[in-house]
Amino acid sequence: VPPATPIIVGSMISSLCFFIYYIIIALATGICYNRYTKKSRMERIKMNLRKTMLSLLLALTLILSACGNKEVTNEQEIEEQQQEEEEQQDTSDDTEQKELIVYSGAGLKKSMEEIKEAFEKEYPKYSLHMIYAGSGQLLAQLEESGKGDVFIVGSKATFDDAMEKDLTNEGIPVAHHTPCIVVQKDNPLNIQSLEDLQGDVKLALGDPDANAIGKTAVKIFEKNGLAGLEDQAVVKTGTVNELYLAMEAGNADAAIVTKDGAFNNQEVVDIIEIPDDQNIDQIITASTLKTSEDEEGAQKFIDFLTNESSLESWNAHGFKPVK
């Protein structure tokens, strides 16, 4: 805001000039009047003093009025400019690009990529940096980096570990992550059940220390009296996606995966469902992280995961949304 002093001084000078001009006129008028009247010398002096004092008061009033008005005007200009700067700052905050770091299970990638695109379209100031890996790997990365905004995995055990380590806030259930058996196309070994995985079957499993389905497969074997079947595995992978690569390469006859992933790989494998009473369903759980530097943005994404468009993405890739 330009300083008000030069303007005020200019106004004072103008008023002062007016004051001097007025005094000159007043004195000249008094002199002329006195010359043509017969008043005493003392009366003439008194009259001239009164006129001079009135002129002085009038000039001072004009000066103070000009200064006061200008001061008010400049205060208003300062307030207006401050308000404009605050509005510009608010606009800048709204348009500033912000990044959210999202840790997501690798098996959720196809749905998550669609949801990511929709979220960034609806909230253009946010950019999502996705980190895909097995749930155990994600937890290890989170602990090492100490950074992140959202954690979403299909392993309840891994999520509970993160909670115990005070890394996540309260989670919400998003969708089912139901295990199943996949076999080579056209099922050449005629595998129909968990029991059929015993014997000379080359089995591919997720690493229990790295991903959710690996942990769940071990629990399913134990539940059905097949404890130790995991030792028969010829392939153990860090992510679910690697299990399909092993099947496609012919390195395994069967694998324990989840329906959603199998749904998207039917050109490579056939699906054998596990009966509900033998199965252990997994629930995909999502939460904001306590390391988040943008809790509001992180919560927006959590809420977005269960809106109508996101539920369609989950369904489209074989994930049954939690009711």
CSV table of C-alpha atoms in Angstrom, one decimal:
chain,number,residue,atom,x,y,z
A,1,VAL,CA,0.0,0.0,0.0
A,2,PRO,CA,1.5,3.4,-0.9
A,3,PRO,CA,2.3,5.7,2.1
A,4,ALA,CA,-0.3,8.3,2.9
A,5,THR,CA,2.3,11.0,4.1
A,6,PRO,CA,2.9,12.7,0.7
A,7,ILE,CA,-0.8,12.9,0.0
A,8,ILE,CA,-1.5,14.4,3.4
A,9,VAL,CA,1.3,16.9,3.1
A,10,GLY,CA,0.1,17.9,-0.3
A,11,SER,CA,-3.4,18.5,1.1
A,12,MET,CA,-1.9,20.5,4.0
A,13,ILE,CA,0.1,22.7,1.7
A,14,SER,CA,-3.0,23.4,-0.5
A,15,SER,CA,-5.0,24.3,2.6
A,16,LEU,CA,-2.2,26.5,3.9
A,17,CYS,CA,-2.1,28.4,0.6
A,18,PHE,CA,-5.8,28.9,0.8
A,19,PHE,CA,-5.4,30.1,4.4
A,20,ILE,CA,-2.7,32.7,3.4
A,21,TYR,CA,-4.8,33.9,0.5
A,22,TYR,CA,-7.8,34.2,2.7
A,23,ILE,CA,-5.8,36.3,5.3
A,24,ILE,CA,-4.5,38.6,2.6
A,25,ILE,CA,-8.0,39.2,1.3
A,26,ALA,CA,-9.4,39.7,4.8
A,27,LEU,CA,-6.6,42.2,5.8
A,28,ALA,CA,-7.0,44.1,2.5
A,29,THR,CA,-10.7,44.3,3.0
A,30,GLY,CA,-10.2,45.5,6.6
A,31,ILE,CA,-7.8,48.2,5.6
A,32,CYS,CA,-10.1,49.5,2.9
A,33,TYR,CA,-13.0,49.5,5.2
A,34,ASN,CA,-11.1,51.2,7.9
A,35,ARG,CA,-9.8,53.9,5.6
A,36,TYR,CA,-13.4,54.9,4.7
A,37,THR,CA,-14.9,54.7,8.2
A,38,LYS,CA,-14.6,56.9,11.2
A,39,LYS,CA,-14.1,54.2,13.8
A,40,SER,CA,-11.5,54.7,16.4
A,41,ARG,CA,-8.1,53.1,16.0
A,42,MET,CA,-8.7,50.6,18.8
A,43,GLU,CA,-12.0,49.4,17.3
A,44,ARG,CA,-10.3,48.9,13.9
A,45,ILE,CA,-7.5,46.8,15.6
A,46,LYS,CA,-10.1,44.6,17.4
A,47,MET,CA,-12.1,44.1,14.2
A,48,ASN,CA,-9.0,43.1,12.2
A,49,LEU,CA,-7.9,40.6,15.0
A,50,ARG,CA,-11.4,39.0,15.0
A,51,LYS,CA,-11.3,38.6,11.3
A,52,THR,CA,-7.8,37.1,11.4
A,53,MET,CA,-8.8,34.6,14.2
A,54,LEU,CA,-11.9,33.6,12.2
A,55,SER,CA,-9.8,33.1,9.1
A,56,LEU,CA,-7.3,31.0,11.1
A,57,LEU,CA,-10.0,28.8,12.6
A,58,LEU,CA,-11.5,28.3,9.1
A,59,ALA,CA,-8.2,27.3,7.6
A,60,LEU,CA,-7.3,24.9,10.4
A,61,THR,CA,-10.7,23.3,10.1
A,62,LEU,CA,-10.1,22.7,6.4
A,63,ILE,CA,-6.6,21.3,7.0
A,64,LEU,CA,-7.8,18.9,9.7
A,65,SER,CA,-10.8,17.8,7.6
A,66,ALA,CA,-8.5,17.0,4.6
A,67,CYS,CA,-6.0,15.1,6.8
A,68,GLY,CA,-8.7,13.1,8.6
A,69,ASN,CA,-10.6,12.2,5.4
A,70,LYS,CA,-7.3,11.1,3.7
A,71,GLU,CA,-6.3,9.0,6.8
A,72,VAL,CA,-9.7,7.2,6.7
A,73,THR,CA,-9.3,6.6,3.0
A,74,ASN,CA,-5.9,5.1,3.4
A,75,GLU,CA,-7.0,2.9,6.2
A,76,GLN,CA,-9.8,1.6,4.0
A,77,GLU,CA,-7.3,1.0,1.2
A,78,ILE,CA,-5.0,-1.0,3.6
A,79,GLU,CA,-7.9,-3.1,4.8
A,80,GLU,CA,-9.1,-3.8,1.2
A,81,GLN,CA,-5.6,-4.8,0.1
A,82,GLN,CA,-5.1,-7.1,3.1
A,83,GLN,CA,-8.4,-8.7,2.3
A,84,GLU,CA,-7.4,-9.2,-1.3
A,85,GLU,CA,-4.1,-10.8,-0.3
A,86,GLU,CA,-5.9,-13.2,2.1
A,87,GLU,CA,-8.4,-14.2,-0.7
A,88,GLN,CA,-5.4,-14.8,-3.1
A,89,GLN,CA,-3.7,-16.9,-0.4
A,90,ASP,CA,-6.9,-19.0,0.0
A,91,THR,CA,-7.1,-19.5,-3.7
A,92,SER,CA,-3.5,-20.5,-3.8
A,93,ASP,CA,-4.1,-23.1,-1.1
A,94,ASP,CA,-7.1,-24.5,-3.0
A,95,THR,CA,-5.1,-24.9,-6.3
A,96,GLU,CA,-1.8,-26.1,-4.8
A,97,GLN,CA,-1.0,-29.7,-5.9
A,98,LYS,CA,-0.8,-32.2,-3.0
A,99,GLU,CA,0.5,-35.8,-3.1
A,100,LEU,CA,-0.9,-38.6,-1.1
A,101,ILE,CA,1.1,-41.8,-0.6
A,102,VAL,CA,-1.1,-44.9,-0.8
A,103,TYR,CA,0.2,-48.4,0.3
A,104,SER,CA,-1.9,-51.0,-1.5
A,105,GLY,CA,-1.9,-54.7,-1.8
A,106,ALA,CA,-0.6,-55.8,-5.2
A,107,GLY,CA,-3.6,-58.0,-5.8
A,108,LEU,CA,-5.9,-54.9,-5.6
A,109,LYS,CA,-4.0,-53.0,-8.4
A,110,LYS,CA,-6.6,-53.2,-11.2
A,111,SER,CA,-9.4,-51.8,-9.1
A,112,MET,CA,-7.1,-49.3,-7.3
A,113,GLU,CA,-5.9,-47.9,-10.6
A,114,GLU,CA,-9.5,-47.2,-11.7
A,115,ILE,CA,-10.3,-45.7,-8.3
A,116,LYS,CA,-7.1,-43.6,-8.4
A,117,GLU,CA,-8.1,-42.1,-11.8
A,118,ALA,CA,-11.6,-41.3,-10.7
A,119,PHE,CA,-10.4,-39.7,-7.4
A,120,GLU,CA,-7.8,-37.5,-9.1
A,121,LYS,CA,-10.5,-36.4,-11.6
A,122,GLU,CA,-12.9,-35.4,-8.8
A,123,TYR,CA,-10.2,-33.8,-6.6
A,124,PRO,CA,-7.7,-32.4,-9.1
A,125,LYS,CA,-5.5,-30.8,-6.4
A,126,TYR,CA,-4.6,-34.3,-5.3
A,127,SER,CA,-2.1,-36.7,-6.9
A,128,LEU,CA,-1.9,-40.3,-5.6
A,129,HIS,CA,1.5,-42.0,-5.4
A,130,MET,CA,0.7,-45.7,-5.4
A,131,ILE,CA,3.0,-48.3,-3.8
A,132,TYR,CA,2.0,-51.9,-4.7
A,133,ALA,CA,3.4,-54.9,-2.9
A,134,GLY,CA,2.5,-57.8,-0.7
A,135,SER,CA,0.9,-56.8,2.6
A,136,GLY,CA,3.9,-57.8,4.6
A,137,GLN,CA,6.2,-56.0,2.3
A,138,LEU,CA,4.1,-52.9,2.5
A,139,LEU,CA,4.2,-52.9,6.3
A,140,ALA,CA,8.0,-53.2,6.2
A,141,GLN,CA,8.3,-50.3,3.8
A,142,LEU,CA,6.0,-48.2,5.9
A,143,GLU,CA,8.0,-48.9,9.0
A,144,GLU,CA,11.2,-48.1,7.2
A,145,SER,CA,10.1,-44.9,5.5
A,146,GLY,CA,7.9,-43.5,8.3
A,147,LYS,CA,5.9,-41.8,5.5
A,148,GLY,CA,2.5,-42.3,4.0
A,149,ASP,CA,-1.2,-41.4,4.1
A,150,VAL,CA,-3.3,-44.5,3.3
A,151,PHE,CA,-2.9,-48.2,4.0
A,152,ILE,CA,-5.1,-50.8,2.3
A,153,VAL,CA,-4.4,-54.5,2.4
A,154,GLY,CA,-6.3,-57.8,2.2
A,155,SER,CA,-4.6,-59.3,5.2
A,156,LYS,CA,-6.4,-58.8,8.5
A,157,ALA,CA,-3.4,-60.1,10.4
A,158,THR,CA,-1.1,-57.6,8.7
A,159,PHE,CA,-3.5,-54.7,9.3
A,160,ASP,CA,-3.7,-55.7,13.0
A,161,ASP,CA,0.1,-55.7,13.2
A,162,ALA,CA,0.1,-52.2,11.8
A,163,MET,CA,-2.5,-51.2,14.4
A,164,GLU,CA,-0.5,-52.7,17.2
A,165,LYS,CA,2.6,-50.8,16.0
A,166,ASP,CA,0.5,-47.6,16.2
A,167,LEU,CA,0.9,-46.9,12.5
A,168,THR,CA,-2.7,-46.8,11.4
A,169,ASN,CA,-5.9,-45.3,12.6
A,170,GLU,CA,-9.2,-47.3,12.8
A,171,GLY,CA,-9.8,-49.2,9.6
A,172,ILE,CA,-12.9,-49.7,7.5
A,173,PRO,CA,-13.9,-52.9,5.7
A,174,VAL,CA,-14.0,-52.4,1.9
A,175,ALA,CA,-14.5,-55.6,0.0
A,176,HIS,CA,-14.2,-59.4,0.3
A,177,HIS,CA,-10.9,-61.1,-0.8
A,178,THR,CA,-12.1,-64.7,-1.0
A,179,PRO,CA,-9.5,-67.5,-1.5
A,180,CYS,CA,-9.9,-70.1,-4.2
A,181,ILE,CA,-7.8,-72.8,-6.0
A,182,VAL,CA,-6.6,-72.1,-9.6
A,183,VAL,CA,-5.3,-74.9,-11.8
A,184,GLN,CA,-3.8,-75.1,-15.3
A,185,LYS,CA,-6.3,-74.4,-18.1
A,186,ASP,CA,-8.7,-77.3,-18.8
A,187,ASN,CA,-7.6,-78.8,-15.4
A,188,PRO,CA,-5.4,-81.7,-16.7
A,189,LEU,CA,-5.0,-83.2,-13.2
A,190,ASN,CA,-8.7,-83.0,-12.5
A,191,ILE,CA,-8.2,-81.1,-9.2
A,192,GLN,CA,-11.6,-80.5,-7.5
A,193,SER,CA,-10.8,-79.9,-3.8
A,194,LEU,CA,-8.2,-79.0,-1.2
A,195,GLU,CA,-7.6,-82.7,-0.6
A,196,ASP,CA,-6.6,-83.2,-4.3
A,197,LEU,CA,-3.6,-80.8,-3.8
A,198,GLN,CA,-1.8,-83.6,-1.9
A,199,GLY,CA,0.6,-86.0,-3.5
A,200,ASP,CA,2.6,-85.1,-6.7
A,201,VAL,CA,0.9,-81.8,-7.4
A,202,LYS,CA,3.3,-78.9,-7.9
A,203,LEU,CA,1.9,-76.2,-5.7
A,204,ALA,CA,2.5,-72.5,-5.9
A,205,LEU,CA,1.8,-70.4,-2.7
A,206,GLY,CA,2.3,-66.9,-1.6
A,207,ASP,CA,5.1,-66.3,0.9
A,208,PRO,CA,3.3,-66.2,4.4
A,209,ASP,CA,5.8,-63.5,5.5
A,210,ALA,CA,5.1,-61.3,2.5
A,211,ASN,CA,1.5,-61.4,1.5
A,212,ALA,CA,-2.0,-62.0,2.7
A,213,ILE,CA,-2.9,-65.0,0.6
A,214,GLY,CA,0.2,-66.8,1.7
A,215,LYS,CA,-0.8,-66.5,5.4
A,216,THR,CA,-4.4,-67.4,4.7
A,217,ALA,CA,-3.5,-70.5,2.7
A,218,VAL,CA,-1.6,-71.9,5.6
A,219,LYS,CA,-4.6,-71.3,7.9
A,220,ILE,CA,-6.9,-73.0,5.4
A,221,PHE,CA,-4.7,-76.1,5.3
A,222,GLU,CA,-4.7,-76.2,9.1
A,223,LYS,CA,-8.5,-75.7,9.3
A,224,ASN,CA,-9.0,-78.7,7.0
A,225,GLY,CA,-6.6,-81.1,8.5
A,226,LEU,CA,-3.9,-80.5,5.9
A,227,ALA,CA,-1.3,-78.9,8.1
A,228,GLY,CA,2.1,-78.9,6.5
A,229,LEU,CA,0.8,-79.0,2.9
A,230,GLU,CA,2.5,-75.6,2.4
A,231,ASP,CA,5.9,-77.5,2.6
A,232,GLN,CA,4.9,-79.2,-0.7
A,233,ALA,CA,5.1,-75.8,-2.5
A,234,VAL,CA,7.6,-75.7,-5.4
A,235,VAL,CA,7.1,-71.9,-5.8
A,236,LYS,CA,6.7,-69.2,-3.1
A,237,THR,CA,6.2,-65.6,-4.3
A,238,GLY,CA,6.2,-62.2,-2.7
A,239,THR,CA,3.1,-61.0,-4.5
A,240,VAL,CA,-0.2,-62.6,-5.8
A,241,ASN,CA,0.6,-61.5,-9.3
A,242,GLU,CA,3.7,-63.6,-9.4
A,243,LEU,CA,1.6,-66.7,-8.7
A,244,TYR,CA,-0.1,-66.2,-12.0
A,245,LEU,CA,3.2,-65.8,-13.8
A,246,ALA,CA,4.3,-69.1,-12.3
A,247,MET,CA,1.1,-70.8,-13.5
A,248,GLU,CA,1.5,-69.3,-17.0
A,249,ALA,CA,5.1,-70.4,-17.2
A,250,GLY,CA,4.0,-74.0,-16.3
A,251,ASN,CA,6.1,-74.0,-13.1
A,252,ALA,CA,3.1,-75.1,-11.0
A,253,ASP,CA,0.0,-77.3,-11.3
A,254,ALA,CA,-2.2,-75.4,-8.8
A,255,ALA,CA,-2.1,-72.4,-6.6
A,256,ILE,CA,-4.1,-70.8,-3.8
A,257,VAL,CA,-5.1,-67.3,-4.8
A,258,THR,CA,-8.2,-65.1,-4.4
A,259,LYS,CA,-11.3,-64.9,-6.6
A,260,ASP,CA,-10.8,-61.4,-7.7
A,261,GLY,CA,-7.3,-62.1,-9.2
A,262,ALA,CA,-8.5,-65.4,-10.7
A,263,PHE,CA,-11.4,-63.5,-12.3
A,264,ASN,CA,-8.9,-61.4,-14.2
A,265,ASN,CA,-6.7,-64.3,-15.3
A,266,GLN,CA,-9.1,-66.8,-16.7
A,267,GLU,CA,-7.2,-66.9,-20.0
A,268,VAL,CA,-4.4,-68.6,-18.0
A,269,VAL,CA,-6.1,-70.6,-15.3
A,270,ASP,CA,-9.4,-72.4,-14.4
A,271,ILE,CA,-11.0,-71.6,-11.0
A,272,ILE,CA,-11.9,-74.2,-8.4
A,273,GLU,CA,-14.0,-72.7,-5.6
A,274,ILE,CA,-13.4,-73.7,-1.9
A,275,PRO,CA,-16.7,-74.5,0.0
A,276,ASP,CA,-17.6,-71.8,2.5
A,277,ASP,CA,-17.3,-74.2,5.5
A,278,GLN,CA,-13.7,-75.0,4.5
A,279,ASN,CA,-12.7,-71.5,3.5
A,280,ILE,CA,-11.4,-68.5,5.4
A,281,ASP,CA,-12.6,-65.2,3.9
A,282,GLN,CA,-10.4,-62.2,3.9
A,283,ILE,CA,-11.6,-58.6,4.2
A,284,ILE,CA,-9.8,-55.8,2.5
A,285,THR,CA,-9.3,-53.1,5.1
A,286,ALA,CA,-8.3,-49.5,4.6
A,287,SER,CA,-7.2,-46.8,6.9
A,288,THR,CA,-5.5,-43.4,7.1
A,289,LEU,CA,-2.0,-43.5,8.5
A,290,LYS,CA,-0.8,-41.7,11.6
A,291,THR,CA,2.2,-40.6,9.5
A,292,SER,CA,0.0,-38.6,7.2
A,293,GLU,CA,0.8,-34.9,6.7
A,294,ASP,CA,-2.6,-34.3,5.1
A,295,GLU,CA,-5.3,-36.1,7.2
A,296,GLU,CA,-8.1,-34.3,5.4
A,297,GLY,CA,-7.0,-35.5,2.0
A,298,ALA,CA,-6.2,-39.1,3.3
A,299,GLN,CA,-9.7,-39.3,4.8
A,300,LYS,CA,-11.3,-38.1,1.5
A,301,PHE,CA,-9.6,-41.0,-0.3
A,302,ILE,CA,-10.8,-43.5,2.4
A,303,ASP,CA,-14.3,-42.2,2.0
A,304,PHE,CA,-14.0,-42.4,-1.8
A,305,LEU,CA,-13.1,-46.1,-1.7
A,306,THR,CA,-16.6,-47.0,-0.8
A,307,ASN,CA,-18.6,-44.6,-2.9
A,308,GLU,CA,-20.8,-45.8,-5.8
A,309,SER,CA,-18.2,-45.5,-8.6
A,310,SER,CA,-15.6,-47.3,-6.5
A,311,LEU,CA,-18.0,-50.2,-5.6
A,312,GLU,CA,-18.5,-50.7,-9.3
A,313,SER,CA,-14.7,-50.9,-9.8
A,314,TRP,CA,-14.4,-53.5,-7.0
A,315,ASN,CA,-17.3,-55.6,-8.5
A,316,ALA,CA,-15.9,-55.4,-12.0
A,317,HIS,CA,-12.7,-57.1,-10.9
A,318,GLY,CA,-14.2,-59.8,-8.7
A,319,PHE,CA,-14.2,-58.1,-5.3
A,320,LYS,CA,-17.5,-58.4,-3.5
A,321,PRO,CA,-18.1,-55.2,-1.6
A,322,VAL,CA,-18.7,-55.5,2.1
A,323,LYS,CA,-22.4,-54.6,2.9
